[in-house]
Amino acid sequence: MNDPVIKVRALETRFGDNVVHQGLDLDVHRGEILGVIGGSGTGKSVLLRQIVGLLEPSAGEIEVLGEPVRDTSPEAFVRLRRRWGVMFQGGALFSSLSVRENVEAPMREQMDLPEDLRRTLAAIKVRMVGLPENAMNKPPSALSGGMRKRAGFARAIALDPEIVFLDEPTAGLDPIGAAALDSLVAQLRDALGLTVFLVTHDLDTLHAICDRVAVLAEGRVLATGTLAELRELQHPWLQEYLGGPRGRAAIGAG
């Protein structure tokens, strides 16, 4: 296995008296789609936000692409941030901007590009995620839920990142829309050579596209592996999550 592109060591997260993470270690390897699962309150989205520098952990070390996320200069962090993209829950699009303007937003913020080139690059990204050309100038409110997710994904890949972070990408979608988005993530991972860090509760997503799954429980990463490997573990939450009818169906068990 190649060296990890994301390395988390001895992470601790506290909000007052509430301990969310304690001694959490995690490696994410280049080119993989890693699914991150866990019960309510285990800090899945918190971990994502800490890795991308939006939340400060109480203790521990985080490296992305060989560079520290904490205790680094603002200039170094800006350079590092250009190498990843993030799609938050629901797409988190700017409601006052069109799809094109949303996709251009990271380019405006982090790159000095002529307007014509920004427009051209945004159009390419929109086509890559399977949105029709007539969606370019529409506001997010005029799009379906699945189209908003695709627009959010287009914005996440606007700067040609090496890593994409996806927070519950299929939440709120019907099964057909969710399967289509899963397929898109896998296709673009292969086409662009992405590494994908994917927080989800969707068993179908885990089965369809994740190379490995990391389980957050008891303040740490309890285990990582394929769904079939994780199903062999005798942890109560994991047995309930994967051992129910939906879990058996996703894994393909009888």
Short mmCIF file of C-alpha atoms in Angstrom, two decimals:
data_model
loop_
_atom_site.label_atom_id
_atom_site.label_comp_id
_atom_site.label_asym_id
_atom_site.label_seq_id
_atom_site.Cartn_x
_atom_site.Cartn_y
_atom_site.Cartn_z
CA MET A 1 0.00 0.00 0.00
CA ASN A 2 1.32 3.47 -0.86
CA ASP A 3 2.03 6.15 1.71
CA PRO A 4 -1.13 7.79 3.05
CA VAL A 5 -2.20 11.12 1.54
CA ILE A 6 -4.15 11.83 4.75
CA LYS A 7 -2.61 10.91 8.08
CA VAL A 8 -4.34 11.54 11.41
CA ARG A 9 -2.54 10.68 14.63
CA ALA A 10 -3.67 10.79 18.29
CA LEU A 11 -6.53 13.16 17.50
CA GLU A 12 -8.52 14.46 20.44
CA THR A 13 -11.68 16.57 20.15
CA ARG A 14 -13.56 18.06 23.09
CA PHE A 15 -16.46 20.45 23.22
CA GLY A 16 -16.62 21.42 26.88
CA ASP A 17 -17.10 18.19 28.80
CA ASN A 18 -18.12 16.28 25.69
CA VAL A 19 -15.29 14.10 24.38
CA VAL A 20 -15.87 13.30 20.69
CA HIS A 21 -12.50 11.87 19.63
CA GLN A 22 -9.80 10.45 21.87
CA GLY A 23 -6.66 8.92 20.39
CA LEU A 24 -8.07 8.68 16.87
CA ASP A 25 -5.68 7.42 14.17
CA LEU A 26 -6.54 7.19 10.47
CA ASP A 27 -4.75 6.72 7.14
CA VAL A 28 -6.27 7.43 3.75
CA HIS A 29 -4.36 6.12 0.74
CA ARG A 30 -3.93 7.74 -2.64
CA GLY A 31 -6.59 6.81 -5.19
CA GLU A 32 -8.98 5.09 -2.80
CA ILE A 33 -12.56 5.91 -1.91
CA LEU A 34 -12.72 5.69 1.87
CA GLY A 35 -16.16 5.62 3.46
CA VAL A 36 -16.42 6.94 7.02
CA ILE A 37 -19.31 5.65 9.12
CA GLY A 38 -20.38 5.77 12.74
CA GLY A 39 -23.32 6.35 15.00
CA SER A 40 -24.80 9.73 15.82
CA GLY A 41 -22.36 11.88 17.75
CA THR A 42 -19.22 9.98 16.77
CA GLY A 43 -17.83 13.05 14.99
CA LYS A 44 -17.74 11.99 11.34
CA SER A 45 -18.38 15.46 9.92
CA VAL A 46 -16.31 17.00 12.72
CA LEU A 47 -13.35 14.88 11.59
CA LEU A 48 -13.82 15.97 7.98
CA ARG A 49 -13.86 19.64 9.01
CA GLN A 50 -10.74 19.18 11.11
CA ILE A 51 -8.84 17.58 8.25
CA VAL A 52 -9.68 20.51 5.94
CA GLY A 53 -8.77 23.04 8.62
CA LEU A 54 -12.21 24.41 9.43
CA LEU A 55 -12.17 23.15 13.03
CA GLU A 56 -9.25 23.00 15.43
CA PRO A 57 -8.86 19.71 17.33
CA SER A 58 -7.98 19.73 20.99
CA ALA A 59 -4.82 17.72 20.34
CA GLY A 60 -3.20 15.49 17.75
CA GLU A 61 -1.58 15.77 14.33
CA ILE A 62 -3.13 15.93 10.86
CA GLU A 63 -1.12 15.74 7.65
CA VAL A 64 -2.56 16.05 4.16
CA LEU A 65 -0.35 15.34 1.14
CA GLY A 66 2.68 15.31 3.43
CA GLU A 67 1.98 18.77 4.85
CA PRO A 68 0.72 19.64 8.35
CA VAL A 69 -2.74 21.16 8.54
CA ARG A 70 -2.18 22.52 12.04
CA ASP A 71 0.65 24.82 13.11
CA THR A 72 1.48 25.95 9.60
CA SER A 73 1.73 29.40 8.06
CA PRO A 74 -1.33 30.97 6.43
CA GLU A 75 0.49 31.04 3.10
CA ALA A 76 1.36 27.34 3.29
CA PHE A 77 -2.20 26.46 4.25
CA VAL A 78 -3.61 28.41 1.30
CA ARG A 79 -1.31 26.48 -1.06
CA LEU A 80 -2.34 23.18 0.53
CA ARG A 81 -6.05 24.03 0.43
CA ARG A 82 -5.87 24.39 -3.36
CA ARG A 83 -5.06 20.68 -3.55
CA TRP A 84 -8.41 19.51 -2.17
CA GLY A 85 -12.09 20.18 -2.78
CA VAL A 86 -15.04 19.84 -0.43
CA MET A 87 -18.73 19.13 -0.97
CA PHE A 88 -20.70 19.72 2.20
CA GLN A 89 -24.13 18.30 2.98
CA GLY A 90 -26.78 19.38 0.47
CA GLY A 91 -24.14 20.83 -1.84
CA ALA A 92 -23.94 24.03 0.27
CA LEU A 93 -24.22 26.22 -2.81
CA PHE A 94 -24.43 30.00 -2.58
CA SER A 95 -28.13 30.66 -3.10
CA SER A 96 -27.60 34.10 -4.64
CA LEU A 97 -25.21 32.81 -7.32
CA SER A 98 -25.86 30.81 -10.47
CA VAL A 99 -24.41 27.35 -10.93
CA ARG A 100 -21.64 28.81 -13.07
CA GLU A 101 -20.83 31.46 -10.48
CA ASN A 102 -20.79 28.84 -7.74
CA VAL A 103 -18.29 26.73 -9.67
CA GLU A 104 -16.21 29.82 -10.42
CA ALA A 105 -16.13 30.85 -6.75
CA PRO A 106 -13.00 28.82 -5.79
CA MET A 107 -11.25 30.12 -8.91
CA ARG A 108 -12.05 33.71 -7.95
CA GLU A 109 -10.88 33.14 -4.40
CA GLN A 110 -7.67 31.24 -5.03
CA MET A 111 -6.55 31.91 -8.60
CA ASP A 112 -5.98 34.99 -10.74
CA LEU A 113 -7.67 33.96 -13.97
CA PRO A 114 -9.25 36.00 -16.77
CA GLU A 115 -13.05 35.96 -16.77
CA ASP A 116 -13.29 34.12 -20.08
CA LEU A 117 -11.03 31.34 -18.85
CA ARG A 118 -13.00 31.02 -15.59
CA ARG A 119 -16.22 30.68 -17.58
CA THR A 120 -14.70 28.06 -19.85
CA LEU A 121 -13.31 26.02 -16.95
CA ALA A 122 -16.61 26.22 -15.08
CA ALA A 123 -18.47 24.97 -18.15
CA ILE A 124 -16.08 22.02 -18.40
CA LYS A 125 -16.62 21.08 -14.75
CA VAL A 126 -20.39 21.34 -15.11
CA ARG A 127 -20.34 19.01 -18.10
CA MET A 128 -18.04 16.59 -16.25
CA VAL A 129 -20.62 16.10 -13.51
CA GLY A 130 -23.40 15.45 -16.01
CA LEU A 131 -25.38 18.67 -15.69
CA PRO A 132 -27.07 20.03 -18.83
CA GLU A 133 -25.69 23.24 -20.32
CA ASN A 134 -28.91 25.10 -19.52
CA ALA A 135 -28.25 24.60 -15.82
CA MET A 136 -25.24 26.93 -15.94
CA ASN A 137 -27.13 30.15 -15.37
CA LYS A 138 -29.81 28.81 -13.03
CA PRO A 139 -29.82 29.50 -9.29
CA PRO A 140 -29.66 26.48 -6.95
CA SER A 141 -33.35 26.95 -6.10
CA ALA A 142 -34.25 26.08 -9.70
CA LEU A 143 -32.47 22.72 -9.55
CA SER A 144 -33.59 19.33 -8.30
CA GLY A 145 -31.86 17.84 -5.27
CA GLY A 146 -29.71 15.59 -7.43
CA MET A 147 -28.71 18.46 -9.70
CA ARG A 148 -27.72 20.58 -6.70
CA LYS A 149 -25.49 17.74 -5.49
CA ARG A 150 -23.86 17.55 -8.92
CA ALA A 151 -23.34 21.31 -8.94
CA GLY A 152 -21.73 21.05 -5.51
CA PHE A 153 -19.47 18.31 -6.84
CA ALA A 154 -18.53 20.50 -9.83
CA ARG A 155 -17.49 23.24 -7.43
CA ALA A 156 -15.48 20.73 -5.37
CA ILE A 157 -13.41 19.77 -8.43
CA ALA A 158 -13.12 23.33 -9.76
CA LEU A 159 -9.40 23.60 -8.97
CA ASP A 160 -8.46 20.09 -10.19
CA PRO A 161 -7.86 18.79 -6.66
CA GLU A 162 -6.01 15.64 -5.66
CA ILE A 163 -8.46 14.90 -2.83
CA VAL A 164 -12.22 15.40 -2.62
CA PHE A 165 -14.11 15.42 0.69
CA LEU A 166 -17.80 14.51 0.44
CA ASP A 167 -20.13 14.90 3.43
CA GLU A 168 -23.27 12.73 3.10
CA PRO A 169 -23.43 13.19 -0.70
CA THR A 170 -26.50 11.01 -1.26
CA ALA A 171 -28.55 12.23 1.72
CA GLY A 172 -32.05 13.21 0.64
CA LEU A 173 -31.83 11.59 -2.79
CA ASP A 174 -34.12 8.84 -4.04
CA PRO A 175 -32.44 5.47 -4.73
CA ILE A 176 -32.07 6.17 -8.46
CA GLY A 177 -30.53 9.58 -7.88
CA ALA A 178 -28.26 8.24 -5.17
CA ALA A 179 -27.02 5.40 -7.40
CA ALA A 180 -26.35 7.87 -10.22
CA LEU A 181 -24.31 10.09 -7.90
CA ASP A 182 -22.36 7.09 -6.61
CA SER A 183 -21.54 6.15 -10.19
CA LEU A 184 -20.41 9.71 -10.92
CA VAL A 185 -18.07 9.74 -7.91
CA ALA A 186 -16.49 6.45 -8.98
CA GLN A 187 -16.14 7.53 -12.61
CA LEU A 188 -14.47 10.83 -11.73
CA ARG A 189 -12.21 9.14 -9.19
CA ASP A 190 -10.94 6.92 -12.00
CA ALA A 191 -10.83 9.64 -14.66
CA LEU A 192 -9.13 12.30 -12.52
CA GLY A 193 -7.09 10.10 -10.19
CA LEU A 194 -8.87 11.45 -7.12
CA THR A 195 -8.68 10.29 -3.55
CA VAL A 196 -12.15 10.47 -1.98
CA PHE A 197 -12.92 10.89 1.73
CA LEU A 198 -16.63 10.15 1.99
CA VAL A 199 -18.76 10.55 5.13
CA THR A 200 -21.96 8.58 4.68
CA HIS A 201 -24.62 6.45 6.30
CA ASP A 202 -25.75 5.00 2.96
CA LEU A 203 -25.09 1.26 2.90
CA ASP A 204 -25.60 1.10 -0.85
CA THR A 205 -22.91 3.74 -1.35
CA LEU A 206 -20.52 1.84 0.89
CA HIS A 207 -21.06 -1.35 -1.07
CA ALA A 208 -21.07 0.21 -4.54
CA ILE A 209 -18.00 2.44 -4.54
CA CYS A 210 -15.95 2.36 -1.31
CA ASP A 211 -12.64 0.52 -1.38
CA ARG A 212 -12.44 0.60 2.41
CA VAL A 213 -14.68 1.71 5.25
CA ALA A 214 -13.53 3.34 8.50
CA VAL A 215 -15.77 2.87 11.54
CA LEU A 216 -15.85 5.63 14.16
CA ALA A 217 -16.87 4.41 17.59
CA GLU A 218 -15.78 4.96 21.19
CA GLY A 219 -13.89 8.11 20.23
CA ARG A 220 -11.59 6.43 17.73
CA VAL A 221 -11.41 4.52 14.47
CA LEU A 222 -12.59 1.14 15.63
CA ALA A 223 -11.61 -0.63 12.41
CA THR A 224 -11.08 -0.21 8.69
CA GLY A 225 -11.77 -2.75 5.97
CA THR A 226 -14.27 -3.90 3.40
CA LEU A 227 -17.90 -4.28 4.40
CA ALA A 228 -17.52 -8.05 4.42
CA GLU A 229 -14.49 -7.80 6.73
CA LEU A 230 -16.23 -5.37 9.06
CA ARG A 231 -19.26 -7.62 9.31
CA GLU A 232 -17.09 -10.21 11.06
CA LEU A 233 -16.31 -7.85 13.92
CA GLN A 234 -18.28 -8.40 17.11
CA HIS A 235 -18.97 -4.77 17.98
CA PRO A 236 -22.61 -4.12 18.97
CA TRP A 237 -23.20 -1.00 16.85
CA LEU A 238 -21.46 -2.49 13.85
CA GLN A 239 -23.39 -5.74 14.12
CA GLU A 240 -26.67 -3.81 14.28
CA TYR A 241 -25.70 -1.52 11.40
CA LEU A 242 -24.41 -4.18 9.03
CA GLY A 243 -26.37 -7.18 10.31
CA GLY A 244 -29.86 -5.85 9.69
CA PRO A 245 -31.84 -6.47 6.50
CA ARG A 246 -30.44 -3.41 4.69
CA GLY A 247 -26.89 -4.29 5.66
CA ARG A 248 -27.25 -7.87 4.49
CA ALA A 249 -28.77 -6.70 1.22
CA ALA A 250 -25.94 -4.23 0.61
CA ILE A 251 -23.27 -6.83 1.27
CA GLY A 252 -25.13 -9.41 -0.75
CA ALA A 253 -25.62 -11.85 2.08
CA GLY A 254 -28.69 -14.03 2.40
#
